[in-house]
PDB file of C-alpha atoms in Angstrom:
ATOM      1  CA  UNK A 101    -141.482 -47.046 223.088  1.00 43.00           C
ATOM      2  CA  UNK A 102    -139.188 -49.266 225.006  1.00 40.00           C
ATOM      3  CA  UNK A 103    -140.545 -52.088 223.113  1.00 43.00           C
ATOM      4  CA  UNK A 104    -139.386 -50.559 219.697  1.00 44.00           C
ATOM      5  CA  UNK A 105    -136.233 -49.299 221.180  1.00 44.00           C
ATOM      6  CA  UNK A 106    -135.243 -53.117 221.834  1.00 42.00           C
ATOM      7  CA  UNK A 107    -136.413 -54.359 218.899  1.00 44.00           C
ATOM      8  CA  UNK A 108    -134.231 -51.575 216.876  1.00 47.00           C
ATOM      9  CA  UNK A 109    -131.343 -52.440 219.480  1.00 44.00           C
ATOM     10  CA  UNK A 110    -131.915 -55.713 218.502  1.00 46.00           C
ATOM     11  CA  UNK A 111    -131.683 -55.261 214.803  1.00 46.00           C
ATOM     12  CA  UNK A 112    -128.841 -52.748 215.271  1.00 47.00           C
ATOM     13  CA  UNK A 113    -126.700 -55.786 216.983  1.00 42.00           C
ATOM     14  CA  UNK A 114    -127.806 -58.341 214.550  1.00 46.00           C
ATOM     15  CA  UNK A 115    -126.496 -56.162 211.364  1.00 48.00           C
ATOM     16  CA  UNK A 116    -123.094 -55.555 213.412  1.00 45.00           C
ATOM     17  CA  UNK A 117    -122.500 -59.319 214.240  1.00 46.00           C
ATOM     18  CA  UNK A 118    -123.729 -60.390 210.641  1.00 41.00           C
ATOM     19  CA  UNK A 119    -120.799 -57.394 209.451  1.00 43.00           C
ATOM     20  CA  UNK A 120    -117.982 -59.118 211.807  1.00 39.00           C
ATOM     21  CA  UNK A 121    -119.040 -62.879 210.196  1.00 42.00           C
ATOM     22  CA  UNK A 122    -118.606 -61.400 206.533  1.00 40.00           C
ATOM     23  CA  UNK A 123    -115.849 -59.797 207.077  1.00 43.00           C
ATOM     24  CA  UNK A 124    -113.607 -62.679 208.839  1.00 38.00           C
ATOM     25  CA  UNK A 125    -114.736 -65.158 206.467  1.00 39.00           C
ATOM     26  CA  UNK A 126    -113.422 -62.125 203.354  1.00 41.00           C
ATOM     27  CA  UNK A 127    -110.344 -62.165 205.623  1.00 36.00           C
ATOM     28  CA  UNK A 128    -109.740 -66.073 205.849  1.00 36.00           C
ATOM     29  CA  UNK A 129    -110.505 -66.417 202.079  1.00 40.00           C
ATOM     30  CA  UNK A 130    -107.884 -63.583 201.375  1.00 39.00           C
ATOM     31  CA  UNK A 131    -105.576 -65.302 203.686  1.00 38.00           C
ATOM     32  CA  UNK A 132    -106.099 -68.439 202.525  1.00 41.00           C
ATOM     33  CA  UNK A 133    -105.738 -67.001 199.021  1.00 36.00           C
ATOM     34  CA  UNK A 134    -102.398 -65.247 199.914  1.00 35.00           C
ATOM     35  CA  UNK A 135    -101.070 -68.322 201.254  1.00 35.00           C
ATOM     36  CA  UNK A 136    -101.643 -70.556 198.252  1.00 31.00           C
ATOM     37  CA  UNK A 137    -100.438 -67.573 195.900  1.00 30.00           C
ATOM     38  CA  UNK A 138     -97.047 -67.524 197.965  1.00 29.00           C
ATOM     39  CA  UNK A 139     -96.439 -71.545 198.435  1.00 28.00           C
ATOM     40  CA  UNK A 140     -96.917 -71.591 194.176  1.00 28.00           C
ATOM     41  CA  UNK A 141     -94.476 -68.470 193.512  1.00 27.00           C
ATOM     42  CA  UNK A 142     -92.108 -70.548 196.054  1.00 26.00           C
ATOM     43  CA  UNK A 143     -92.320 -73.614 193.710  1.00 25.00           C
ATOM     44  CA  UNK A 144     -94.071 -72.982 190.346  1.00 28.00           C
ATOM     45  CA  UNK A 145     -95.330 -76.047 188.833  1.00 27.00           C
ATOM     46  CA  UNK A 146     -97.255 -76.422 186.114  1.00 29.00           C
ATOM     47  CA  UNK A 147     -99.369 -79.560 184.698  1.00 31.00           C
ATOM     48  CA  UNK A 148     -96.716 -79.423 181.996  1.00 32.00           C
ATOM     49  CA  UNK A 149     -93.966 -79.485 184.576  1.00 30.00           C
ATOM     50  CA  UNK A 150     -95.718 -82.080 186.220  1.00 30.00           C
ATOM     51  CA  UNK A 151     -95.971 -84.346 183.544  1.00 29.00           C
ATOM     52  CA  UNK A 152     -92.009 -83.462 182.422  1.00 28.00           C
ATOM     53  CA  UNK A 153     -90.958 -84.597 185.802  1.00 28.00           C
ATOM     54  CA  UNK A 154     -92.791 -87.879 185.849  1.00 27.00           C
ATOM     55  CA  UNK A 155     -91.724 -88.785 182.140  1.00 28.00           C
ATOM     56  CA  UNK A 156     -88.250 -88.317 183.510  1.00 26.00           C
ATOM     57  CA  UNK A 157     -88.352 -89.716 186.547  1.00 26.00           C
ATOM     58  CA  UNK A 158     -89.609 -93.522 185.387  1.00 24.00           C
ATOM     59  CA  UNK A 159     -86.738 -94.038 183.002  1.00 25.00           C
ATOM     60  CA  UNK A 160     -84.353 -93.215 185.520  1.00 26.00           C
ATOM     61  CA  UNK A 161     -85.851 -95.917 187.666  1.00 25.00           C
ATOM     62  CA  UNK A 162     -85.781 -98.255 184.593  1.00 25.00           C
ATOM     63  CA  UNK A 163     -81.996 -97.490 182.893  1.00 28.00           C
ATOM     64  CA  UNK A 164     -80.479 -99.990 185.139  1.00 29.00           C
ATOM     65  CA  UNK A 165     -82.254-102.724 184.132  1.00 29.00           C
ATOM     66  CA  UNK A 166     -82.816-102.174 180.536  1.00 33.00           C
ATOM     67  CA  UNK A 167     -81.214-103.918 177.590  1.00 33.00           C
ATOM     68  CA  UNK A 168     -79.090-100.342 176.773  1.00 33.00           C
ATOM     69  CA  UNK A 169     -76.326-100.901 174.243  1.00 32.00           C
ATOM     70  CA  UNK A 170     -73.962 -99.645 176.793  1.00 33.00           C
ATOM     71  CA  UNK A 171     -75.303-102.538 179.140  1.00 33.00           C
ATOM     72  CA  UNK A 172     -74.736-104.972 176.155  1.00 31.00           C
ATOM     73  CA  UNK A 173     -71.003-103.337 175.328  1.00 31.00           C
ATOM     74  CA  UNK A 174     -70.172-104.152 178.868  1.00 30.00           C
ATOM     75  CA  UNK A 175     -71.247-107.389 178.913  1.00 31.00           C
ATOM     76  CA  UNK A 176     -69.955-109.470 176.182  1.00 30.00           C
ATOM     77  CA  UNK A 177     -69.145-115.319 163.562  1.00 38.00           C
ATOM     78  CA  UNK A 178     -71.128-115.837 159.887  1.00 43.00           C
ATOM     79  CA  UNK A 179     -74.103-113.917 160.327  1.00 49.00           C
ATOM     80  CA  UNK A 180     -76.422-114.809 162.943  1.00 36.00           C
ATOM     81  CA  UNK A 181     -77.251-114.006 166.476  1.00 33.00           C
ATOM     82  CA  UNK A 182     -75.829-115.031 169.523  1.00 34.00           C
ATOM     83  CA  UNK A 183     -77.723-117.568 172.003  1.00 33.00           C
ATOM     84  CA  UNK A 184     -79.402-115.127 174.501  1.00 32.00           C
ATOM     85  CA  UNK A 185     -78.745-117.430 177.160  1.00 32.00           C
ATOM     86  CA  UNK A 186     -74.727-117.412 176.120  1.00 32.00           C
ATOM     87  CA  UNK A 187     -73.762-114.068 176.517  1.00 33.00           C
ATOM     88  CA  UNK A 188     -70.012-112.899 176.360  1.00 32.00           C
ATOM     89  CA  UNK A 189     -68.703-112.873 179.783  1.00 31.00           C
ATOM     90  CA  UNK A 190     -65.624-110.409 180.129  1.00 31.00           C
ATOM     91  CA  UNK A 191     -63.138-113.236 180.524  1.00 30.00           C
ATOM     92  CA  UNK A 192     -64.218-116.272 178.280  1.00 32.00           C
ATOM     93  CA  UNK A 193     -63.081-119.632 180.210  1.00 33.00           C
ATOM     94  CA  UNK A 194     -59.644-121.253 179.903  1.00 37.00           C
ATOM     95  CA  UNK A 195     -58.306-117.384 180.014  1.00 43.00           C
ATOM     96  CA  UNK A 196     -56.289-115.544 182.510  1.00 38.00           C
ATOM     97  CA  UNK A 197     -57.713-112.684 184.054  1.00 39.00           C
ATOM     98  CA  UNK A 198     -57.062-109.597 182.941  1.00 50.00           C
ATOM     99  CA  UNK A 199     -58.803-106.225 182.505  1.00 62.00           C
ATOM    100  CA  UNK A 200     -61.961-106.146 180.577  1.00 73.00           C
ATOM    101  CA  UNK A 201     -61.472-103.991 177.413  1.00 81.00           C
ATOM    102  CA  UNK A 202     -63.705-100.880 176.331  1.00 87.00           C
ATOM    103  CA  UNK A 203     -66.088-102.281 173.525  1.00 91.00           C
ATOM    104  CA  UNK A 204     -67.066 -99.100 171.261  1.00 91.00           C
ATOM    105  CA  UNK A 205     -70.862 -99.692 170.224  1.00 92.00           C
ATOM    106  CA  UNK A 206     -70.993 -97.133 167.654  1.00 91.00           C
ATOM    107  CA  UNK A 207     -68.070 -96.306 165.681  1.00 90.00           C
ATOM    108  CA  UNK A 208     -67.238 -93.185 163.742  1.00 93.00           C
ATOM    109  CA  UNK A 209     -67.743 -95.534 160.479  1.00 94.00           C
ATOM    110  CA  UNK A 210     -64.341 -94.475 158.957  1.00 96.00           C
ATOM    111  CA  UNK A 211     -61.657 -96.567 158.231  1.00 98.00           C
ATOM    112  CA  UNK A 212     -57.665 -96.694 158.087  1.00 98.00           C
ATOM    113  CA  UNK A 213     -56.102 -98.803 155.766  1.00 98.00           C
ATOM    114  CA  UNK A 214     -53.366-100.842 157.553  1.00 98.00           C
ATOM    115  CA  UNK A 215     -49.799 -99.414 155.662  1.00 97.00           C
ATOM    116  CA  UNK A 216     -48.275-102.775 156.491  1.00 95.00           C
ATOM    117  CA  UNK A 217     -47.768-105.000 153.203  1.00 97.00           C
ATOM    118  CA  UNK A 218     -46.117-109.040 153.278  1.00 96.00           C
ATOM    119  CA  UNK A 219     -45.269-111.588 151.116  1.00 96.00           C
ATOM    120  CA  UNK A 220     -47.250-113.847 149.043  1.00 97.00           C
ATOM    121  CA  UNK A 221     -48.136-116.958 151.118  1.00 97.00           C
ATOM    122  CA  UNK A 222     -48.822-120.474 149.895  1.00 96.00           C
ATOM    123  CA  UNK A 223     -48.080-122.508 147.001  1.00 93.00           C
ATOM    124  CA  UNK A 224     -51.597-122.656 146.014  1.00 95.00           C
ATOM    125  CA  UNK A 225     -52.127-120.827 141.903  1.00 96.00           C
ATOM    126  CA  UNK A 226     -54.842-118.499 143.196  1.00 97.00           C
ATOM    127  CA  UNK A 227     -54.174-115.481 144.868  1.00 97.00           C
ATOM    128  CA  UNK A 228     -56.299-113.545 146.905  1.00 97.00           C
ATOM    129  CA  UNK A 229     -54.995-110.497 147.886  1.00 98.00           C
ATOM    130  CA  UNK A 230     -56.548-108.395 150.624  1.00 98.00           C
ATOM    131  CA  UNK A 231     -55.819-105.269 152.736  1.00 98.00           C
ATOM    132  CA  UNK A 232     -56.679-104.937 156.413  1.00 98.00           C
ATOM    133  CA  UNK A 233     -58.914-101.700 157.451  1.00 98.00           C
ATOM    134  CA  UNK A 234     -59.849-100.953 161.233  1.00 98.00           C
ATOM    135  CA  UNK A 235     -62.791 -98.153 161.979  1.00 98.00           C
ATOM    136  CA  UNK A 236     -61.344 -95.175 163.675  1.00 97.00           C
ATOM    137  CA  UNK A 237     -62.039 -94.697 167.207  1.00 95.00           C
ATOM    138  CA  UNK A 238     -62.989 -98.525 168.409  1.00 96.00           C
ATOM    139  CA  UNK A 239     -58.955 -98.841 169.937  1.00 94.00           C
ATOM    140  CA  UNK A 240     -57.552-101.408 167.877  1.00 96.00           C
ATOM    141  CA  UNK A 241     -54.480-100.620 165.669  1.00 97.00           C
ATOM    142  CA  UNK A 242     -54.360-101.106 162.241  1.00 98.00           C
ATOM    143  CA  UNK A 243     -50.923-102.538 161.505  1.00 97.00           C
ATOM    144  CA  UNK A 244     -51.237-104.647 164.713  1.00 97.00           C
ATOM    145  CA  UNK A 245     -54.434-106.079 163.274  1.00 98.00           C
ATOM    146  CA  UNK A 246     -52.866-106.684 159.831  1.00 98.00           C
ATOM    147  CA  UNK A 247     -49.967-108.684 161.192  1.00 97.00           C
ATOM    148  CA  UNK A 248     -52.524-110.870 163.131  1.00 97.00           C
ATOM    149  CA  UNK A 249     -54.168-111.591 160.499  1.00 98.00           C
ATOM    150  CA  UNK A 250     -51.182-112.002 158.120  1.00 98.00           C
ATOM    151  CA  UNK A 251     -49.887-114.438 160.467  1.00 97.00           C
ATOM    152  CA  UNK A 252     -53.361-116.358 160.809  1.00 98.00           C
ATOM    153  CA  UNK A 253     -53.418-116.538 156.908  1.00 98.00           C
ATOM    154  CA  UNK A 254     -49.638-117.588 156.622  1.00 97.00           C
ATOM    155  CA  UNK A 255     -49.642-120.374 159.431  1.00 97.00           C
ATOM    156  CA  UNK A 256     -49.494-124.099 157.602  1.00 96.00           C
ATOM    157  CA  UNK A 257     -52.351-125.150 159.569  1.00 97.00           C
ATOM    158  CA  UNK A 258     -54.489-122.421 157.528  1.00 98.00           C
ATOM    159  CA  UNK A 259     -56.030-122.542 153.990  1.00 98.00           C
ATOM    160  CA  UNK A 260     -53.071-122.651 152.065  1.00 98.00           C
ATOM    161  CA  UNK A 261     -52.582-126.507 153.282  1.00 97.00           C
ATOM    162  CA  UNK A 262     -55.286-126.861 150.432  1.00 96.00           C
ATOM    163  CA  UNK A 263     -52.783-126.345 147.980  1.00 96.00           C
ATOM    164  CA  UNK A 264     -55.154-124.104 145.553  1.00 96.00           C
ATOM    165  CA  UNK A 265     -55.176-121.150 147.560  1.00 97.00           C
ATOM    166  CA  UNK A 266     -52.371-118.500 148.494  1.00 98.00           C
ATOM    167  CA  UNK A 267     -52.742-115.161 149.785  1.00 98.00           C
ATOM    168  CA  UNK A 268     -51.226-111.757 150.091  1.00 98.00           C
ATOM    169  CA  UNK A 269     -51.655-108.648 152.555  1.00 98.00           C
ATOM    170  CA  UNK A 270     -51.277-105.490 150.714  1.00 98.00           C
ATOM    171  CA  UNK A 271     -51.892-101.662 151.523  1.00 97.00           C
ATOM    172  CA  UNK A 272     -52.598-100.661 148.356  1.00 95.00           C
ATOM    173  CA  UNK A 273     -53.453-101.222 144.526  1.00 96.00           C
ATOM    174  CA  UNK A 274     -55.781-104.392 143.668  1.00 96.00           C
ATOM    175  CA  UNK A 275     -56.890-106.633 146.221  1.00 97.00           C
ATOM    176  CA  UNK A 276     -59.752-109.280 146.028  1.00 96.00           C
ATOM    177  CA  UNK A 277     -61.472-108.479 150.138  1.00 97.00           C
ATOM    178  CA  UNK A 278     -60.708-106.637 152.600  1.00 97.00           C
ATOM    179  CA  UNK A 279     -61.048-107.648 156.358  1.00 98.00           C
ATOM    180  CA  UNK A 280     -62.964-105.056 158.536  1.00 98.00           C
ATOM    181  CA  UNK A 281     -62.738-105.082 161.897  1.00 98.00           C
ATOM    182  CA  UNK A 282     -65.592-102.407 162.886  1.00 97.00           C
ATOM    183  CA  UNK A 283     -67.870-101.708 165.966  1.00 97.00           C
ATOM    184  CA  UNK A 284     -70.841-103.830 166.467  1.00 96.00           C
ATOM    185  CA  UNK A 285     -73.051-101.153 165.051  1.00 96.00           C
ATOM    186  CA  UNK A 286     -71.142-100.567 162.339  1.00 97.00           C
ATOM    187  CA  UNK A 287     -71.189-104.304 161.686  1.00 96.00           C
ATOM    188  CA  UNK A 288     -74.529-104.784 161.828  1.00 95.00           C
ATOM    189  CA  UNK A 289     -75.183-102.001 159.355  1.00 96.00           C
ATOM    190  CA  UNK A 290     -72.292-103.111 156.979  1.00 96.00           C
ATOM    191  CA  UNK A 291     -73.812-107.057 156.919  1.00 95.00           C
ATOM    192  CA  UNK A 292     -77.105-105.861 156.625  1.00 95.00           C
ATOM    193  CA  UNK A 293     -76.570-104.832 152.829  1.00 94.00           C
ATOM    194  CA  UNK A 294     -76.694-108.343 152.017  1.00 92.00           C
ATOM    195  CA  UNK A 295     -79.886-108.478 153.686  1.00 92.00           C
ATOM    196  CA  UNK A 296     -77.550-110.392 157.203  1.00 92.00           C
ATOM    197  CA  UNK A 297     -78.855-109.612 160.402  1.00 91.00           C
ATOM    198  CA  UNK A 298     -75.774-109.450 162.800  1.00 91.00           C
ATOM    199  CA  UNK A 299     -77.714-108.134 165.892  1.00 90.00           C
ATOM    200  CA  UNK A 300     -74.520-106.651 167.208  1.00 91.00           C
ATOM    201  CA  UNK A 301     -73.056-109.782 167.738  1.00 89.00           C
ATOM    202  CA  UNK A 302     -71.248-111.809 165.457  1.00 90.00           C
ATOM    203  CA  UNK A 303     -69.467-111.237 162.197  1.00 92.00           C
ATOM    204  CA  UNK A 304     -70.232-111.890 158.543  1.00 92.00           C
ATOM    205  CA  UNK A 305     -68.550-111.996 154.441  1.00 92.00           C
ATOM    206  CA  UNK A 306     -70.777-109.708 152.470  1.00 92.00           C
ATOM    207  CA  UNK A 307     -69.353-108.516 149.097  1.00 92.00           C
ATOM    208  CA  UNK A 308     -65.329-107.997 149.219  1.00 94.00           C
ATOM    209  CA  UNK A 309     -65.637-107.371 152.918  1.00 95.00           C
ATOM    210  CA  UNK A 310     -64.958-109.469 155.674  1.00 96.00           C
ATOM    211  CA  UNK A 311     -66.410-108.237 158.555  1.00 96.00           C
ATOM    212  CA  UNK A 312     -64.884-108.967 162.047  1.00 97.00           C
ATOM    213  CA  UNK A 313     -67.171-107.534 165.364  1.00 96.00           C
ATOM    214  CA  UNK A 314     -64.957-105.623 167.485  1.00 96.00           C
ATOM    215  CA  UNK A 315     -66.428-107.457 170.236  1.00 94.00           C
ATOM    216  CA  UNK A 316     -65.694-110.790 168.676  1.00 93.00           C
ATOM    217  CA  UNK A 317     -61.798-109.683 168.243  1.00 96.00           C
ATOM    218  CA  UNK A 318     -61.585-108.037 172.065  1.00 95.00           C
ATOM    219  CA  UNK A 319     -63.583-110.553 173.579  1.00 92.00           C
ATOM    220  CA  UNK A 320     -63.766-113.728 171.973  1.00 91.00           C
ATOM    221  CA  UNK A 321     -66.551-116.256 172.561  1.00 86.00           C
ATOM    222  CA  UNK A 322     -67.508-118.065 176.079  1.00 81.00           C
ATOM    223  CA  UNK A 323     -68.100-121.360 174.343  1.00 80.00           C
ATOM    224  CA  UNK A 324     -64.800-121.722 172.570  1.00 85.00           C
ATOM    225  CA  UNK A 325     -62.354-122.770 175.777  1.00 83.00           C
ATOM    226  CA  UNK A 326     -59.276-121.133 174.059  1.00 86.00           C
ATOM    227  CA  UNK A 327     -56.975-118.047 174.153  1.00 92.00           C
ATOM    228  CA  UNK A 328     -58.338-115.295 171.870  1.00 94.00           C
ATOM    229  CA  UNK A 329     -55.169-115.249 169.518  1.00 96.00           C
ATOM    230  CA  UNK A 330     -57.196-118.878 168.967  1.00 95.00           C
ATOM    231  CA  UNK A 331     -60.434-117.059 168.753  1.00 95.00           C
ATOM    232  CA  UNK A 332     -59.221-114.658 166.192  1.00 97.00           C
ATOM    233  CA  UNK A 333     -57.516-116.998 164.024  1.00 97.00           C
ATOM    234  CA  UNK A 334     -61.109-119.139 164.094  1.00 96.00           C
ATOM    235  CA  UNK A 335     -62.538-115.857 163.101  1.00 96.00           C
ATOM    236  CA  UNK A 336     -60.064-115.063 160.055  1.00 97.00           C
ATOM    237  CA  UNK A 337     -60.372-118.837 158.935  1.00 97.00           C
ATOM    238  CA  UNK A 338     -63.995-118.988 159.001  1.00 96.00           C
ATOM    239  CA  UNK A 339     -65.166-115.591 157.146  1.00 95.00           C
ATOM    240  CA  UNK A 340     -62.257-116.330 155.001  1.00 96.00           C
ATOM    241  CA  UNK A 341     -63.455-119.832 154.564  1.00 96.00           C
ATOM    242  CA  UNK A 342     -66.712-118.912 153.294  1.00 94.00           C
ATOM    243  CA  UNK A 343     -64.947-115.975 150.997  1.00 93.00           C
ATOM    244  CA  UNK A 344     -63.432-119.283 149.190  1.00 95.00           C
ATOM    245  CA  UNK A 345     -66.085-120.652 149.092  1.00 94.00           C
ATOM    246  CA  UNK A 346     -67.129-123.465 151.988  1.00 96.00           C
ATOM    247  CA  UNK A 347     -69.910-123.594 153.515  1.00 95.00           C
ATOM    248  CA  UNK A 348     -70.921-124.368 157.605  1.00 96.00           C
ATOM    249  CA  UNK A 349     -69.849-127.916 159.296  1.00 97.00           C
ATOM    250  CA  UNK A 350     -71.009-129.032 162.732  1.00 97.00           C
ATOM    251  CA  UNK A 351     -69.279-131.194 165.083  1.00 97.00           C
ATOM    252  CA  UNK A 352     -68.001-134.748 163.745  1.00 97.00           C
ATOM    253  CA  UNK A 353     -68.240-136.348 167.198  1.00 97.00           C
ATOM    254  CA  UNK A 354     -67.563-136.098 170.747  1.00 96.00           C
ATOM    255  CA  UNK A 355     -64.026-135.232 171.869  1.00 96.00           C
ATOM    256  CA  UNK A 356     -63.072-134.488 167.859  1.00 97.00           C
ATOM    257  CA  UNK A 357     -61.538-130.655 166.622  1.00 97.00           C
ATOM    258  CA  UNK A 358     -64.687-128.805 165.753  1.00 96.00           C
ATOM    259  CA  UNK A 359     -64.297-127.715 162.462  1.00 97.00           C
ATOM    260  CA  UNK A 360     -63.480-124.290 161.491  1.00 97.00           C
ATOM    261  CA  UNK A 361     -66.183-123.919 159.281  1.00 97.00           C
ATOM    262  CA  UNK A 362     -68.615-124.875 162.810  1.00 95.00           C
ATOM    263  CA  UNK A 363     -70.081-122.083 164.482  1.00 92.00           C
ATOM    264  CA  UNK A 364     -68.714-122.470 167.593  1.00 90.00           C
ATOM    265  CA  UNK A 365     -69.948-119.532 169.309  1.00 85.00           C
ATOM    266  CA  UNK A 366     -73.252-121.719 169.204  1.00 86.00           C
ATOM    267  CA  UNK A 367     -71.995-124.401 171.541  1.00 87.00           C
ATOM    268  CA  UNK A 368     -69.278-127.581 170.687  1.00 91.00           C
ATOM    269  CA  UNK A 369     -71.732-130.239 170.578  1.00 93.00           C
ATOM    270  CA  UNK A 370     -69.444-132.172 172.468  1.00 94.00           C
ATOM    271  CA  UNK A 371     -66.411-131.372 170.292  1.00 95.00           C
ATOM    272  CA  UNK A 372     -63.212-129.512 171.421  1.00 94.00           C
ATOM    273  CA  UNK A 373     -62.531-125.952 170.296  1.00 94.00           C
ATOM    274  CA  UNK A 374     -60.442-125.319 167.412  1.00 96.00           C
ATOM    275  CA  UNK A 375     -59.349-122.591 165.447  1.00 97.00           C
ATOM    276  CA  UNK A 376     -57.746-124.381 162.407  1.00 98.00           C
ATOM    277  CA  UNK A 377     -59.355-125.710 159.012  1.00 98.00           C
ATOM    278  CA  UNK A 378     -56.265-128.252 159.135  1.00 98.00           C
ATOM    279  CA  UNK A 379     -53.971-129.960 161.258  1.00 97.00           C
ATOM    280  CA  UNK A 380     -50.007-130.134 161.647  1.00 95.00           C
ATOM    281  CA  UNK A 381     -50.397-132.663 159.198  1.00 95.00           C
ATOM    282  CA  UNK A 382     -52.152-131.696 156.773  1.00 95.00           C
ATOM    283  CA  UNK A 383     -55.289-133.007 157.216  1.00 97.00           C
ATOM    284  CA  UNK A 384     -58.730-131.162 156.742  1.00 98.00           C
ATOM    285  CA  UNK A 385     -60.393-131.552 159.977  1.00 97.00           C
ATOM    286  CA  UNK A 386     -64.062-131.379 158.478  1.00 96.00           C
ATOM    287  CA  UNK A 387     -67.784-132.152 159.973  1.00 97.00           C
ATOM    288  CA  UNK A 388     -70.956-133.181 158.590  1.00 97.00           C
ATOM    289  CA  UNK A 389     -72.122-130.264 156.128  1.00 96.00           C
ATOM    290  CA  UNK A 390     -75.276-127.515 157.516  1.00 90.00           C
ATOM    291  CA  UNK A 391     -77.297-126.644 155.104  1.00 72.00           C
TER     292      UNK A 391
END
C-alpha cells in the first residue's frame, strides 16, 4: 500500500512540475510575442519600407559627387563640346574678381524680342538684318544684349571691314537671323535640329538662328585670357562668321592673334586671344583653314 501510495505521489508531482514547465515556457512565448508585437507597432517597417529607405538613402550619399546639371551650372562656340579637362572656372584668367553669376540650366524656352532698333552699319551692298531675342527667365536683358551685340557688329574691326557685308539690328519686320542667347538646355535642344550636339556647352548657327550659351555670354571661356566684353564680341564674330559663310581657322603661329574663326575655347595653340576677324587696319587676321 505504501508502495503504491509513493508511486501515485510520485506521478501526482511529476504531472504538477511537467504543468509549471508548460506553462512558463506558454508564458515566455506570449511575452516574447508581446514584446516583438509592441517594438513593431512602435516603428512599423515593412520590406517595402525597407527597401524605400535604402533606395533613398544611397543617392543622398552620391548627389555630391555626381555630374548634376546644377553641379555643372555652378561650375563653368560652333558646335562642339568643351575639353573635359578645361572646364569654366567662375572667373576666367586675366579677369577681376567679381561675383560668380547664376547660370539658368533650363530655361522657360520663351523668348523676348529686344524693342531696340539701330542704323544700318557698313558700306558693304549686302545687308543682313537681324533682331536680338533673349529666353525669359535666364537674367540677361534683352535691349542690353541687343546693344552689345549692335556694337560688336558696328565696331571697324568687325565684318564690315570686308567691304561686302553691312548689317542692321531691327525689332521687327524682315530680318535674315536672329541671335539667341538661351540656357544651355535650351541650346542644346535648339542646335540639335541640325543634327549639332552642343552638350550644354558651347554655341552654334543652325538655320536663321544664332545661338549664344548663356554660360558662354556670363562666363566666358578659361582659355581665352581676355575680358568677356572680348569674349562676347569673339562669340558674335564667330557664329556670325560662319552665318556669312567662313569656315574654322586654327592658330597661324606662336605669339600671332588667333583668328576669330579659331575655336579658342579649345586651347590657343600658342597664339594670343583675340576677339576680332580684323585689325585697326584693316587687315584679316586669318589661320590655316580646318576642315
Amino acid at each position: 500500500m505504501r508502495a503504491a501510495s509513493r508511486t501515485g505521489r510520485s506521478r501526482s508531482v511529476r504531472r504538477r512540475r511537467l504543468a509549471v514547465t508548460v506553462g512558463c515556457t506558454a508564458l515566455v512565448a506570449a511575452l516574447g510575442t508581446a514584446g516583438l508585437l509592441a517594438l513593431n507597432h512602435d516603428a512599423p517597417r515593412t520590406p517595402d519600407s525597407d527597401s524605400t529607405s535604402q533606395a533613398r538613402a544611397v543617392p543622398a550619399l552620391t548627389e555630391p559627387t555626381a555630374a548634376s546639371p546644377a553641379a555643372t551650372a555652378s561650375a563653368s562656340s560652333s558646335a562642339s563640346a568643351e575639353p573635359p579637362a578645361a572646364q569654366p572656372s567662375a572667373q576666367p584668367s586675366g579677369r577681376p574678381s567679381t561675383s560668380t553669376p547664376e547660370i539658368v540650366v533650363h530655361g522657360s524656352g520663351s523668348f523676348t524680342t529686344a524693342t531696340a532698333n539701330g542704323a544700318r552699319v557698313g558700306s558693304g551692298s549686302v545687308l543682313r538684318r537681324y533682331r536680338v531675342e533673349v529666353e525669359n527667365g535666364i537674367g540677361i536683358d534683352p535691349n542690353t544684349a541687343a546693344a552689345v551685340v549692335q556694337g560688336v557688329l558696328s565696331d571697324p574691326r568687325g565684318w564690315t571691314a570686308d567691304k561686302r557685308d553691312s548689317f542692321q539690328l531691327v525689332s521687327s519686320g524682315s530680318y535674315d537671323f536672329t541671335v539667341k542667347i538661351a540656357s544651355p538646355d535650351t541650346t542644346d535642344a535648339i542646335c540639335a535640329t541640325d543634327g549639332l550636339d552642343t552638350q550644354g556647352e558651347v554655341n552654334c548657327d543652325v538655320g536663321k538662328q544664332v545661338m549664344v550659351n548663356s554660360k558662354r555670354w556670363l562666363t566666358g571661356s578659361p582659355q581665352f585670357d581676355g575680358s568677356l566684353d572680348d569674349y562676347r564680341a569673339l562669340i558674335i564674330n564667330h557664329e556670325v562668321g560662319h552665318r556669312i559663310g567662313h569656315g574654322h581657322e586654327t592658330c597661324p603661329g606662336p605669339g600671332k592673334p588667333a583668328p576669330a574663326m579659331m575655336q579658342q575655347i579649345y586651347g590657343l595653340k600658342g597664339c594670343v586671344a583675340n576677339a576680332w576677324p580684323y585689325d585697326a587696319n584693316g587687315s584679316y587676321l586669318s589661320g590655316p583653314s580646318v576642315n
